[in-house]
Amino acid sequence: MLNFYPGPSKVYPEVRTYLVDAYDEGILSTPHRGEQFVQVSRAVVGSIKRKLNIPQDYYIFFTSSATECWEILIQSLTKHKSYHIYNGSFGQKWFEYAKKLRPAAEGLQFDFNEPMPVSELQISADTELICFTQNETSNGTQVSPTTILNLHNRFRDTLIAVDATSSMAGLNLKLIKADIWFASVQKCFGLPPGLAVIACSPRSIFRAKKMAERNHYNSLVPIYEKMLNYQTTHTPNELNIYLLKRMLEDRPFIKGIDQHLTDRAQDLYTFFEQFDDFKPLVENEEVRSKTVITLAGNDKLIEDAKKRALHHNIRLGNGYGPWARTTFRIANFPAIEDEEYEELKRFFLHYYA
């Protein structure tokens, strides 16, 4: 099965070997307070900073999912409100969840064919956290590095948190331009679901310690304190942390991965330009995602393409949210090999050219 679903997506084929090694090395039953886990945790922190170009003074933590990160950040970094800028379903869900914890939370929805309107944002001085999704998996859009830089320059005194679930470990993100970045590992990391990574700047930890919120098992201050010794507040997903260690050791630096995905994304967009029935959902090339290619068409034809592809052992990603019936999505993640995309192209040329 060729799997182009944008998460959980294809895992690196080496994961099979890593799993056997994990069993043989006793990782599946090692105490999470023991030295073996501490060594794995320490190695992951070092590798992820080095391979993903994360500033050395940022702190790395493990959670169960990106959705859990939404909760952690709202409960541990805001007393009153956050401000959410979104153009798709996942950014909107983060905003809606924030309002359950902090009813005063505010949000702005912008058109998915337009860049984030940084110059027009009216964010009040009492806003404690600005939140947005760098790569919106639901519709295949992205917030560009230039836009993130402009946001950083305009609101320097406010913490900025970024959901990078479908771009971290695939794109060379400039983490220094925001305070918190997080992602689940079932997308560009090429690993099974059940683990997320969150990177926090020194000033975000300073804010967390000043708030001193300790009411939950996943409150940020206890997480920070435990990770000073490379441990977690709870029994973690030790297997996936080990898989993350092995994957990072075997992967090239993020700059090379970014270039490969950027070139491949452009090739895919160019390829689908020849079809009359399938067009990119996002017309503005400036805001098109490099890691989630979303193609739109007649709902019956979209359903036909997905079913026909599945019959040929090709799994396309369903549409999501408002675009559930009129789009399909193609993951452009590092674990998927170039030849698999060539096979995908041959399929579409055979049936729809």
GROMACS .gro file of N, CA and C in nm, residues 9-158:
model
  450
    9SER      N    1   0.068   0.892   0.878
    9SER     CA    2   0.115   0.868   0.743
    9SER      C    3   0.219   0.757   0.743
   10LYS      N    4   0.286   0.741   0.630
   10LYS     CA    5   0.385   0.636   0.618
   10LYS      C    6   0.498   0.656   0.720
   11VAL      N    7   0.539   0.548   0.785
   11VAL     CA    8   0.654   0.554   0.874
   11VAL      C    9   0.778   0.514   0.794
   12TYR      N   10   0.893   0.560   0.842
   12TYR     CA   11   1.018   0.519   0.777
   12TYR      C   12   1.029   0.366   0.780
   13PRO      N   13   1.071   0.303   0.671
   13PRO     CA   14   1.083   0.157   0.670
   13PRO      C   15   1.179   0.104   0.775
   14GLU      N   16   1.276   0.188   0.816
   14GLU     CA   17   1.372   0.145   0.918
   14GLU      C   18   1.306   0.123   1.054
   15VAL      N   19   1.183   0.174   1.071
   15VAL     CA   20   1.113   0.158   1.199
   15VAL      C   21   1.099   0.010   1.235
   16ARG      N   22   1.084  -0.074   1.135
   16ARG     CA   23   1.073  -0.218   1.163
   16ARG      C   24   1.198  -0.268   1.236
   17THR      N   25   1.315  -0.227   1.190
   17THR     CA   26   1.440  -0.266   1.256
   17THR      C   27   1.450  -0.203   1.394
   18TYR      N   28   1.410  -0.076   1.403
   18TYR     CA   29   1.415  -0.007   1.533
   18TYR      C   30   1.330  -0.078   1.637
   19LEU      N   31   1.214  -0.128   1.594
   19LEU     CA   32   1.124  -0.196   1.687
   19LEU      C   33   1.188  -0.323   1.744
   20VAL      N   34   1.251  -0.400   1.658
   20VAL     CA   35   1.319  -0.521   1.704
   20VAL      C   36   1.433  -0.485   1.799
   21ASP      N   37   1.507  -0.380   1.763
   21ASP     CA   38   1.617  -0.336   1.849
   21ASP      C   39   1.565  -0.290   1.984
   22ALA      N   40   1.452  -0.220   1.984
   22ALA     CA   41   1.394  -0.173   2.110
   22ALA      C   42   1.360  -0.291   2.201
   23TYR      N   43   1.305  -0.397   2.141
   23TYR     CA   44   1.273  -0.517   2.219
   23TYR      C   45   1.402  -0.580   2.275
   24ASP      N   46   1.500  -0.595   2.187
   24ASP     CA   47   1.625  -0.660   2.228
   24ASP      C   48   1.700  -0.580   2.333
   25GLU      N   49   1.689  -0.448   2.328
   25GLU     CA   50   1.760  -0.362   2.423
   25GLU      C   51   1.683  -0.340   2.553
   26GLY      N   52   1.563  -0.397   2.562
   26GLY     CA   53   1.485  -0.385   2.685
   26GLY      C   54   1.412  -0.254   2.701
   27ILE      N   55   1.401  -0.176   2.593
   27ILE     CA   56   1.334  -0.046   2.599
   27ILE      C   57   1.187  -0.060   2.637
   28LEU      N   58   1.124  -0.168   2.593
   28LEU     CA   59   0.980  -0.184   2.615
   28LEU      C   60   0.944  -0.204   2.762
   29SER      N   61   1.041  -0.237   2.844
   29SER     CA   62   1.011  -0.261   2.985
   29SER      C   63   1.107  -0.189   3.080
   30THR      N   64   1.177  -0.088   3.029
   30THR     CA   65   1.270  -0.018   3.116
   30THR      C   66   1.197   0.084   3.204
   31PRO      N   67   1.237   0.103   3.329
   31PRO     CA   68   1.173   0.203   3.415
   31PRO      C   69   1.194   0.344   3.360
   32HIS      N   70   1.088   0.423   3.362
   32HIS     CA   71   1.100   0.557   3.305
   32HIS      C   72   1.174   0.653   3.400
   33ARG      N   73   1.208   0.607   3.519
   33ARG     CA   74   1.294   0.685   3.608
   33ARG      C   75   1.438   0.630   3.608
   34GLY      N   76   1.461   0.527   3.528
   34GLY     CA   77   1.591   0.462   3.527
   34GLY      C   78   1.690   0.527   3.433
   35GLU      N   79   1.815   0.487   3.444
   35GLU     CA   80   1.923   0.548   3.368
   35GLU      C   81   1.911   0.520   3.218
   36GLN      N   82   1.858   0.403   3.180
   36GLN     CA   83   1.847   0.371   3.039
   36GLN      C   84   1.755   0.471   2.967
   37PHE      N   85   1.639   0.497   3.028
   37PHE     CA   86   1.549   0.595   2.965
   37PHE      C   87   1.610   0.735   2.966
   38VAL      N   88   1.674   0.773   3.074
   38VAL     CA   89   1.736   0.905   3.083
   38VAL      C   90   1.839   0.924   2.971
   39GLN      N   91   1.915   0.821   2.942
   39GLN     CA   92   2.014   0.830   2.834
   39GLN      C   93   1.946   0.848   2.698
   40VAL      N   94   1.837   0.775   2.676
   40VAL     CA   95   1.763   0.790   2.550
   40VAL      C   96   1.706   0.931   2.540
   41SER      N   97   1.645   0.978   2.647
   41SER     CA   98   1.584   1.111   2.649
   41SER      C   99   1.688   1.219   2.623
   42ARG      N  100   1.803   1.209   2.689
   42ARG     CA  101   1.910   1.307   2.670
   42ARG      C  102   1.958   1.306   2.524
   43ALA      N  103   1.972   1.188   2.468
   43ALA     CA  104   2.018   1.177   2.330
   43ALA      C  105   1.918   1.240   2.232
   44VAL      N  106   1.789   1.219   2.258
   44VAL     CA  107   1.687   1.277   2.171
   44VAL      C  108   1.692   1.429   2.175
   45VAL      N  109   1.703   1.485   2.294
   45VAL     CA  110   1.708   1.631   2.307
   45VAL      C  111   1.826   1.688   2.228
   46GLY      N  112   1.942   1.624   2.241
   46GLY     CA  113   2.058   1.672   2.167
   46GLY      C  114   2.041   1.659   2.017
   47SER      N  115   1.989   1.546   1.972
   47SER     CA  116   1.974   1.521   1.829
   47SER      C  117   1.868   1.612   1.766
   48ILE      N  118   1.759   1.633   1.837
   48ILE     CA  119   1.651   1.712   1.777
   48ILE      C  120   1.692   1.858   1.762
   49LYS      N  121   1.770   1.908   1.857
   49LYS     CA  122   1.820   2.045   1.843
   49LYS      C  123   1.918   2.055   1.727
   50ARG      N  124   2.005   1.957   1.716
   50ARG     CA  125   2.108   1.959   1.613
   50ARG      C  126   2.050   1.935   1.474
   51LYS      N  127   1.966   1.834   1.459
   51LYS     CA  128   1.916   1.797   1.327
   51LYS      C  129   1.806   1.891   1.277
   52LEU      N  130   1.726   1.949   1.368
   52LEU     CA  131   1.615   2.035   1.326
   52LEU      C  132   1.646   2.183   1.342
   53ASN      N  133   1.771   2.215   1.375
   53ASN     CA  134   1.813   2.355   1.382
   53ASN      C  135   1.734   2.433   1.488
   54ILE      N  136   1.718   2.372   1.606
   54ILE     CA  137   1.648   2.436   1.717
   54ILE      C  138   1.750   2.508   1.804
   55PRO      N  139   1.723   2.633   1.843
   55PRO     CA  140   1.819   2.708   1.926
   55PRO      C  141   1.860   2.628   2.050
   56GLN      N  142   1.986   2.634   2.084
   56GLN     CA  143   2.038   2.555   2.194
   56GLN      C  144   1.977   2.591   2.329
   57ASP      N  145   1.929   2.715   2.345
   57ASP     CA  146   1.873   2.752   2.475
   57ASP      C  147   1.723   2.723   2.486
   58TYR      N  148   1.664   2.663   2.380
   58TYR     CA  149   1.524   2.623   2.389
   58TYR      C  150   1.516   2.490   2.464
   59TYR      N  151   1.404   2.468   2.531
   59TYR     CA  152   1.381   2.347   2.609
   59TYR      C  153   1.293   2.251   2.528
   60ILE      N  154   1.325   2.123   2.531
   60ILE     CA  155   1.251   2.021   2.458
   60ILE      C  156   1.173   1.935   2.558
   61PHE      N  157   1.044   1.916   2.530
   61PHE     CA  158   0.959   1.833   2.615
   61PHE      C  159   0.882   1.732   2.530
   62PHE      N  160   0.835   1.626   2.595
   62PHE     CA  161   0.756   1.523   2.528
   62PHE      C  162   0.612   1.527   2.581
   63THR      N  163   0.515   1.521   2.490
   63THR     CA  164   0.375   1.510   2.529
   63THR      C  165   0.313   1.397   2.446
   64SER      N  166   0.184   1.374   2.466
   64SER     CA  167   0.119   1.264   2.393
   64SER      C  168   0.072   1.305   2.254
   65SER      N  169   0.044   1.433   2.235
   65SER     CA  170  -0.009   1.477   2.106
   65SER      C  171  -0.001   1.629   2.096
   66ALA      N  172  -0.016   1.680   1.974
   66ALA     CA  173  -0.022   1.825   1.955
   66ALA      C  174  -0.145   1.882   2.022
   67THR      N  175  -0.255   1.806   2.024
   67THR     CA  176  -0.377   1.852   2.090
   67THR      C  177  -0.352   1.873   2.239
   68GLU      N  178  -0.275   1.785   2.302
   68GLU     CA  179  -0.241   1.805   2.442
   68GLU      C  180  -0.160   1.934   2.460
   69CYS      N  181  -0.076   1.966   2.362
   69CYS     CA  182   0.003   2.090   2.370
   69CYS      C  183  -0.089   2.211   2.375
   70TRP      N  184  -0.201   2.208   2.299
   70TRP     CA  185  -0.297   2.318   2.308
   70TRP      C  186  -0.335   2.343   2.453
   71GLU      N  187  -0.370   2.234   2.521
   71GLU     CA  188  -0.415   2.244   2.660
   71GLU      C  189  -0.304   2.295   2.752
   72ILE      N  190  -0.185   2.237   2.739
   72ILE     CA  191  -0.073   2.276   2.824
   72ILE      C  192  -0.046   2.426   2.814
   73LEU      N  193  -0.042   2.478   2.694
   73LEU     CA  194  -0.004   2.617   2.673
   73LEU      C  195  -0.109   2.712   2.726
   74ILE      N  196  -0.237   2.679   2.705
   74ILE     CA  197  -0.342   2.769   2.754
   74ILE      C  198  -0.347   2.768   2.907
   75GLN      N  199  -0.341   2.651   2.968
   75GLN     CA  200  -0.355   2.645   3.113
   75GLN      C  201  -0.230   2.695   3.186
   76SER      N  202  -0.113   2.685   3.123
   76SER     CA  203   0.011   2.717   3.194
   76SER      C  204   0.074   2.851   3.154
   77LEU      N  205   0.025   2.913   3.047
   77LEU     CA  206   0.084   3.040   3.004
   77LEU      C  207  -0.016   3.155   2.996
   78THR      N  208  -0.143   3.128   3.021
   78THR     CA  209  -0.242   3.236   3.019
   78THR      C  210  -0.328   3.232   3.146
   79LYS      N  211  -0.350   3.348   3.202
   79LYS     CA  212  -0.446   3.362   3.311
   79LYS      C  213  -0.579   3.415   3.260
   80HIS      N  214  -0.571   3.496   3.154
   80HIS     CA  215  -0.690   3.563   3.104
   80HIS      C  216  -0.725   3.524   2.961
   81LYS      N  217  -0.631   3.545   2.868
   81LYS     CA  218  -0.671   3.516   2.730
   81LYS      C  219  -0.552   3.498   2.635
   82SER      N  220  -0.581   3.424   2.531
   82SER     CA  221  -0.490   3.408   2.417
   82SER      C  222  -0.560   3.467   2.294
   83TYR      N  223  -0.482   3.484   2.188
   83TYR     CA  224  -0.537   3.537   2.062
   83TYR      C  225  -0.499   3.439   1.951
   84HIS      N  226  -0.599   3.394   1.874
   84HIS     CA  227  -0.578   3.289   1.776
   84HIS      C  228  -0.605   3.341   1.634
   85ILE      N  229  -0.508   3.316   1.547
   85ILE     CA  230  -0.517   3.357   1.407
   85ILE      C  231  -0.524   3.230   1.324
   86TYR      N  232  -0.632   3.211   1.248
   86TYR     CA  233  -0.650   3.081   1.182
   86TYR      C  234  -0.723   3.096   1.049
   87ASN      N  235  -0.702   2.997   0.962
   87ASN     CA  236  -0.772   2.993   0.834
   87ASN      C  237  -0.825   2.854   0.802
   88GLY      N  238  -0.818   2.762   0.898
   88GLY     CA  239  -0.861   2.625   0.873
   88GLY      C  240  -0.908   2.557   1.000
   89SER      N  241  -0.941   2.430   0.988
   89SER     CA  242  -1.009   2.357   1.095
   89SER      C  243  -0.925   2.340   1.221
   90PHE      N  244  -0.794   2.313   1.207
   90PHE     CA  245  -0.714   2.285   1.326
   90PHE      C  246  -0.683   2.412   1.404
   91GLY      N  247  -0.657   2.521   1.334
   91GLY     CA  248  -0.641   2.647   1.404
   91GLY      C  249  -0.768   2.689   1.474
   92GLN      N  250  -0.882   2.664   1.410
   92GLN     CA  251  -1.011   2.697   1.471
   92GLN      C  252  -1.039   2.610   1.594
   93LYS      N  253  -1.004   2.481   1.585
   93LYS     CA  254  -1.025   2.392   1.700
   93LYS      C  255  -0.940   2.435   1.820
   94TRP      N  256  -0.818   2.479   1.793
   94TRP     CA  257  -0.731   2.529   1.901
   94TRP      C  258  -0.798   2.648   1.969
   95PHE      N  259  -0.852   2.740   1.889
   95PHE     CA  260  -0.922   2.857   1.942
   95PHE      C  261  -1.043   2.815   2.025
   96GLU      N  262  -1.122   2.722   1.972
   96GLU     CA  263  -1.243   2.679   2.044
   96GLU      C  264  -1.208   2.611   2.175
   97TYR      N  265  -1.100   2.534   2.175
   97TYR     CA  266  -1.059   2.469   2.299
   97TYR      C  267  -1.009   2.573   2.400
   98ALA      N  268  -0.936   2.673   2.351
   98ALA     CA  269  -0.886   2.778   2.440
   98ALA      C  270  -1.002   2.849   2.509
   99LYS      N  271  -1.112   2.871   2.437
   99LYS     CA  272  -1.227   2.941   2.496
   99LYS      C  273  -1.291   2.860   2.608
  100LYS      N  274  -1.278   2.727   2.603
  100LYS     CA  275  -1.332   2.645   2.712
  100LYS      C  276  -1.254   2.666   2.841
  101LEU      N  277  -1.122   2.689   2.827
  101LEU     CA  278  -1.038   2.712   2.945
  101LEU      C  279  -1.034   2.860   2.985
  102ARG      N  280  -1.030   2.946   2.886
  102ARG     CA  281  -1.024   3.091   2.909
  102ARG      C  282  -1.129   3.157   2.819
  103PRO      N  283  -1.250   3.177   2.871
  103PRO     CA  284  -1.360   3.229   2.788
  103PRO      C  285  -1.331   3.362   2.721
  104ALA      N  286  -1.234   3.438   2.772
  104ALA     CA  287  -1.203   3.567   2.712
  104ALA      C  288  -1.114   3.556   2.588
  105ALA      N  289  -1.071   3.434   2.554
  105ALA     CA  290  -0.985   3.415   2.436
  105ALA      C  291  -1.047   3.477   2.312
  106GLU      N  292  -0.962   3.535   2.228
  106GLU     CA  293  -1.009   3.602   2.107
  106GLU      C  294  -0.948   3.535   1.984
  107GLY      N  295  -1.013   3.555   1.869
  107GLY     CA  296  -0.961   3.494   1.748
  107GLY      C  297  -0.996   3.574   1.625
  108LEU      N  298  -0.919   3.551   1.520
  108LEU     CA  299  -0.943   3.613   1.390
  108LEU      C  300  -0.928   3.507   1.282
  109GLN      N  301  -1.031   3.489   1.202
  109GLN     CA  302  -1.024   3.398   1.088
  109GLN      C  303  -0.992   3.478   0.962
  110PHE      N  304  -0.893   3.430   0.884
  110PHE     CA  305  -0.861   3.498   0.760
  110PHE      C  306  -0.876   3.400   0.644
  111ASP      N  307  -0.887   3.452   0.524
  111ASP     CA  308  -0.913   3.372   0.406
  111ASP      C  309  -0.793   3.281   0.375
  112PHE      N  310  -0.821   3.156   0.342
  112PHE     CA  311  -0.711   3.061   0.321
  112PHE      C  312  -0.633   3.088   0.193
  113ASN      N  313  -0.683   3.176   0.108
  113ASN     CA  314  -0.609   3.213  -0.012
  113ASN      C  315  -0.528   3.340   0.006
  114GLU      N  316  -0.527   3.393   0.126
  114GLU     CA  317  -0.455   3.517   0.155
  114GLU      C  318  -0.351   3.493   0.264
  115PRO      N  319  -0.241   3.571   0.263
  115PRO     CA  320  -0.144   3.562   0.373
  115PRO      C  321  -0.207   3.609   0.503
  116MET      N  322  -0.152   3.566   0.614
  116MET     CA  323  -0.198   3.616   0.743
  116MET      C  324  -0.186   3.769   0.746
  117PRO      N  325  -0.295   3.841   0.779
  117PRO     CA  326  -0.294   3.988   0.772
  117PRO      C  327  -0.227   4.051   0.894
  118VAL      N  328  -0.097   4.035   0.905
  118VAL     CA  329  -0.024   4.079   1.024
  118VAL      C  330  -0.043   4.228   1.051
  119SER      N  331  -0.036   4.310   0.947
  119SER     CA  332  -0.045   4.455   0.966
  119SER      C  333  -0.182   4.501   1.014
  120GLU      N  334  -0.285   4.417   0.994
  120GLU     CA  335  -0.421   4.455   1.032
  120GLU      C  336  -0.462   4.401   1.168
  121LEU      N  337  -0.377   4.320   1.231
  121LEU     CA  338  -0.415   4.258   1.357
  121LEU      C  339  -0.432   4.363   1.467
  122GLN      N  340  -0.544   4.350   1.540
  122GLN     CA  341  -0.571   4.436   1.654
  122GLN      C  342  -0.568   4.349   1.780
  123ILE      N  343  -0.449   4.332   1.835
  123ILE     CA  344  -0.431   4.245   1.951
  123ILE      C  345  -0.406   4.332   2.074
  124SER      N  346  -0.493   4.319   2.173
  124SER     CA  347  -0.486   4.406   2.290
  124SER      C  348  -0.363   4.375   2.375
  125ALA      N  349  -0.321   4.473   2.454
  125ALA     CA  350  -0.198   4.462   2.533
  125ALA      C  351  -0.207   4.356   2.641
  126ASP      N  352  -0.329   4.320   2.682
  126ASP     CA  353  -0.343   4.219   2.788
  126ASP      C  354  -0.345   4.076   2.734
  127THR      N  355  -0.322   4.060   2.604
  127THR     CA  356  -0.312   3.926   2.544
  127THR      C  357  -0.181   3.862   2.589
  128GLU      N  358  -0.190   3.740   2.639
  128GLU     CA  359  -0.072   3.673   2.695
  128GLU      C  360  -0.004   3.577   2.597
  129LEU      N  361  -0.078   3.533   2.496
  129LEU     CA  362  -0.023   3.433   2.404
  129LEU      C  363  -0.090   3.447   2.268
  130ILE      N  364  -0.009   3.459   2.164
  130ILE     CA  365  -0.059   3.460   2.026
  130ILE      C  366  -0.038   3.321   1.967
  131CYS      N  367  -0.143   3.265   1.907
  131CYS     CA  368  -0.139   3.126   1.860
  131CYS      C  369  -0.178   3.117   1.712
  132PHE      N  370  -0.104   3.037   1.637
  132PHE     CA  371  -0.143   3.010   1.499
  132PHE      C  372  -0.084   2.877   1.454
  133THR      N  373  -0.135   2.826   1.343
  133THR     CA  374  -0.090   2.700   1.285
  133THR      C  375  -0.002   2.732   1.165
  134GLN      N  376   0.123   2.686   1.169
  134GLN     CA  377   0.216   2.719   1.060
  134GLN      C  378   0.176   2.650   0.930
  135ASN      N  379   0.133   2.525   0.941
  135ASN     CA  380   0.094   2.447   0.824
  135ASN      C  381  -0.043   2.387   0.852
  136GLU      N  382  -0.145   2.440   0.789
  136GLU     CA  383  -0.282   2.397   0.817
  136GLU      C  384  -0.314   2.270   0.738
  137THR      N  385  -0.314   2.157   0.809
  137THR     CA  386  -0.331   2.027   0.745
  137THR      C  387  -0.467   2.012   0.678
  138SER      N  388  -0.567   2.084   0.726
  138SER     CA  389  -0.703   2.064   0.675
  138SER      C  390  -0.720   2.117   0.532
  139ASN      N  391  -0.647   2.224   0.497
  139ASN     CA  392  -0.669   2.282   0.365
  139ASN      C  393  -0.542   2.297   0.281
  140GLY      N  394  -0.425   2.264   0.339
  140GLY     CA  395  -0.302   2.271   0.261
  140GLY      C  396  -0.249   2.411   0.243
  141THR      N  397  -0.250   2.491   0.351
  141THR     CA  398  -0.192   2.624   0.347
  141THR      C  399  -0.075   2.632   0.444
  142GLN      N  400   0.007   2.736   0.427
  142GLN     CA  401   0.118   2.757   0.519
  142GLN      C  402   0.134   2.905   0.549
  143VAL      N  403   0.193   2.934   0.664
  143VAL     CA  404   0.233   3.070   0.699
  143VAL      C  405   0.382   3.081   0.669
  144SER      N  406   0.420   3.173   0.584
  144SER     CA  407   0.557   3.181   0.536
  144SER      C  408   0.653   3.232   0.643
  145PRO      N  409   0.782   3.203   0.628
  145PRO     CA  410   0.881   3.256   0.723
  145PRO      C  411   0.879   3.409   0.733
  146THR      N  412   0.855   3.476   0.620
  146THR     CA  413   0.849   3.622   0.622
  146THR      C  414   0.732   3.671   0.706
  147THR      N  415   0.618   3.607   0.695
  147THR     CA  416   0.501   3.645   0.774
  147THR      C  417   0.526   3.622   0.922
  148ILE      N  418   0.589   3.511   0.955
  148ILE     CA  419   0.620   3.483   1.096
  148ILE      C  420   0.717   3.588   1.150
  149LEU      N  421   0.814   3.626   1.069
  149LEU     CA  422   0.908   3.730   1.110
  149LEU      C  423   0.836   3.862   1.135
  150ASN      N  424   0.742   3.898   1.045
  150ASN     CA  425   0.666   4.022   1.063
  150ASN      C  426   0.582   4.019   1.190
  151LEU      N  427   0.523   3.903   1.218
  151LEU     CA  428   0.444   3.888   1.340
  151LEU      C  429   0.533   3.904   1.463
  152HIS      N  430   0.648   3.840   1.459
  152HIS     CA  431   0.746   3.849   1.568
  152HIS      C  432   0.789   3.993   1.591
  153ASN      N  433   0.817   4.065   1.484
  153ASN     CA  434   0.864   4.203   1.497
  153ASN      C  435   0.755   4.297   1.549
  154ARG      N  436   0.631   4.270   1.513
  154ARG     CA  437   0.522   4.359   1.554
  154ARG      C  438   0.479   4.336   1.699
  155PHE      N  439   0.489   4.213   1.746
  155PHE     CA  440   0.441   4.181   1.881
  155PHE      C  441   0.553   4.117   1.964
  156ARG      N  442   0.664   4.186   1.974
  156ARG     CA  443   0.782   4.133   2.041
  156ARG      C  444   0.759   4.103   2.189
  157ASP      N  445   0.668   4.175   2.252
  157ASP     CA  446   0.649   4.160   2.396
  157ASP      C  447   0.550   4.049   2.433
  158THR      N  448   0.488   3.988   2.331
  158THR     CA  449   0.388   3.885   2.356
  158THR      C  450   0.442   3.749   2.312
   0.00000   0.00000   0.00000
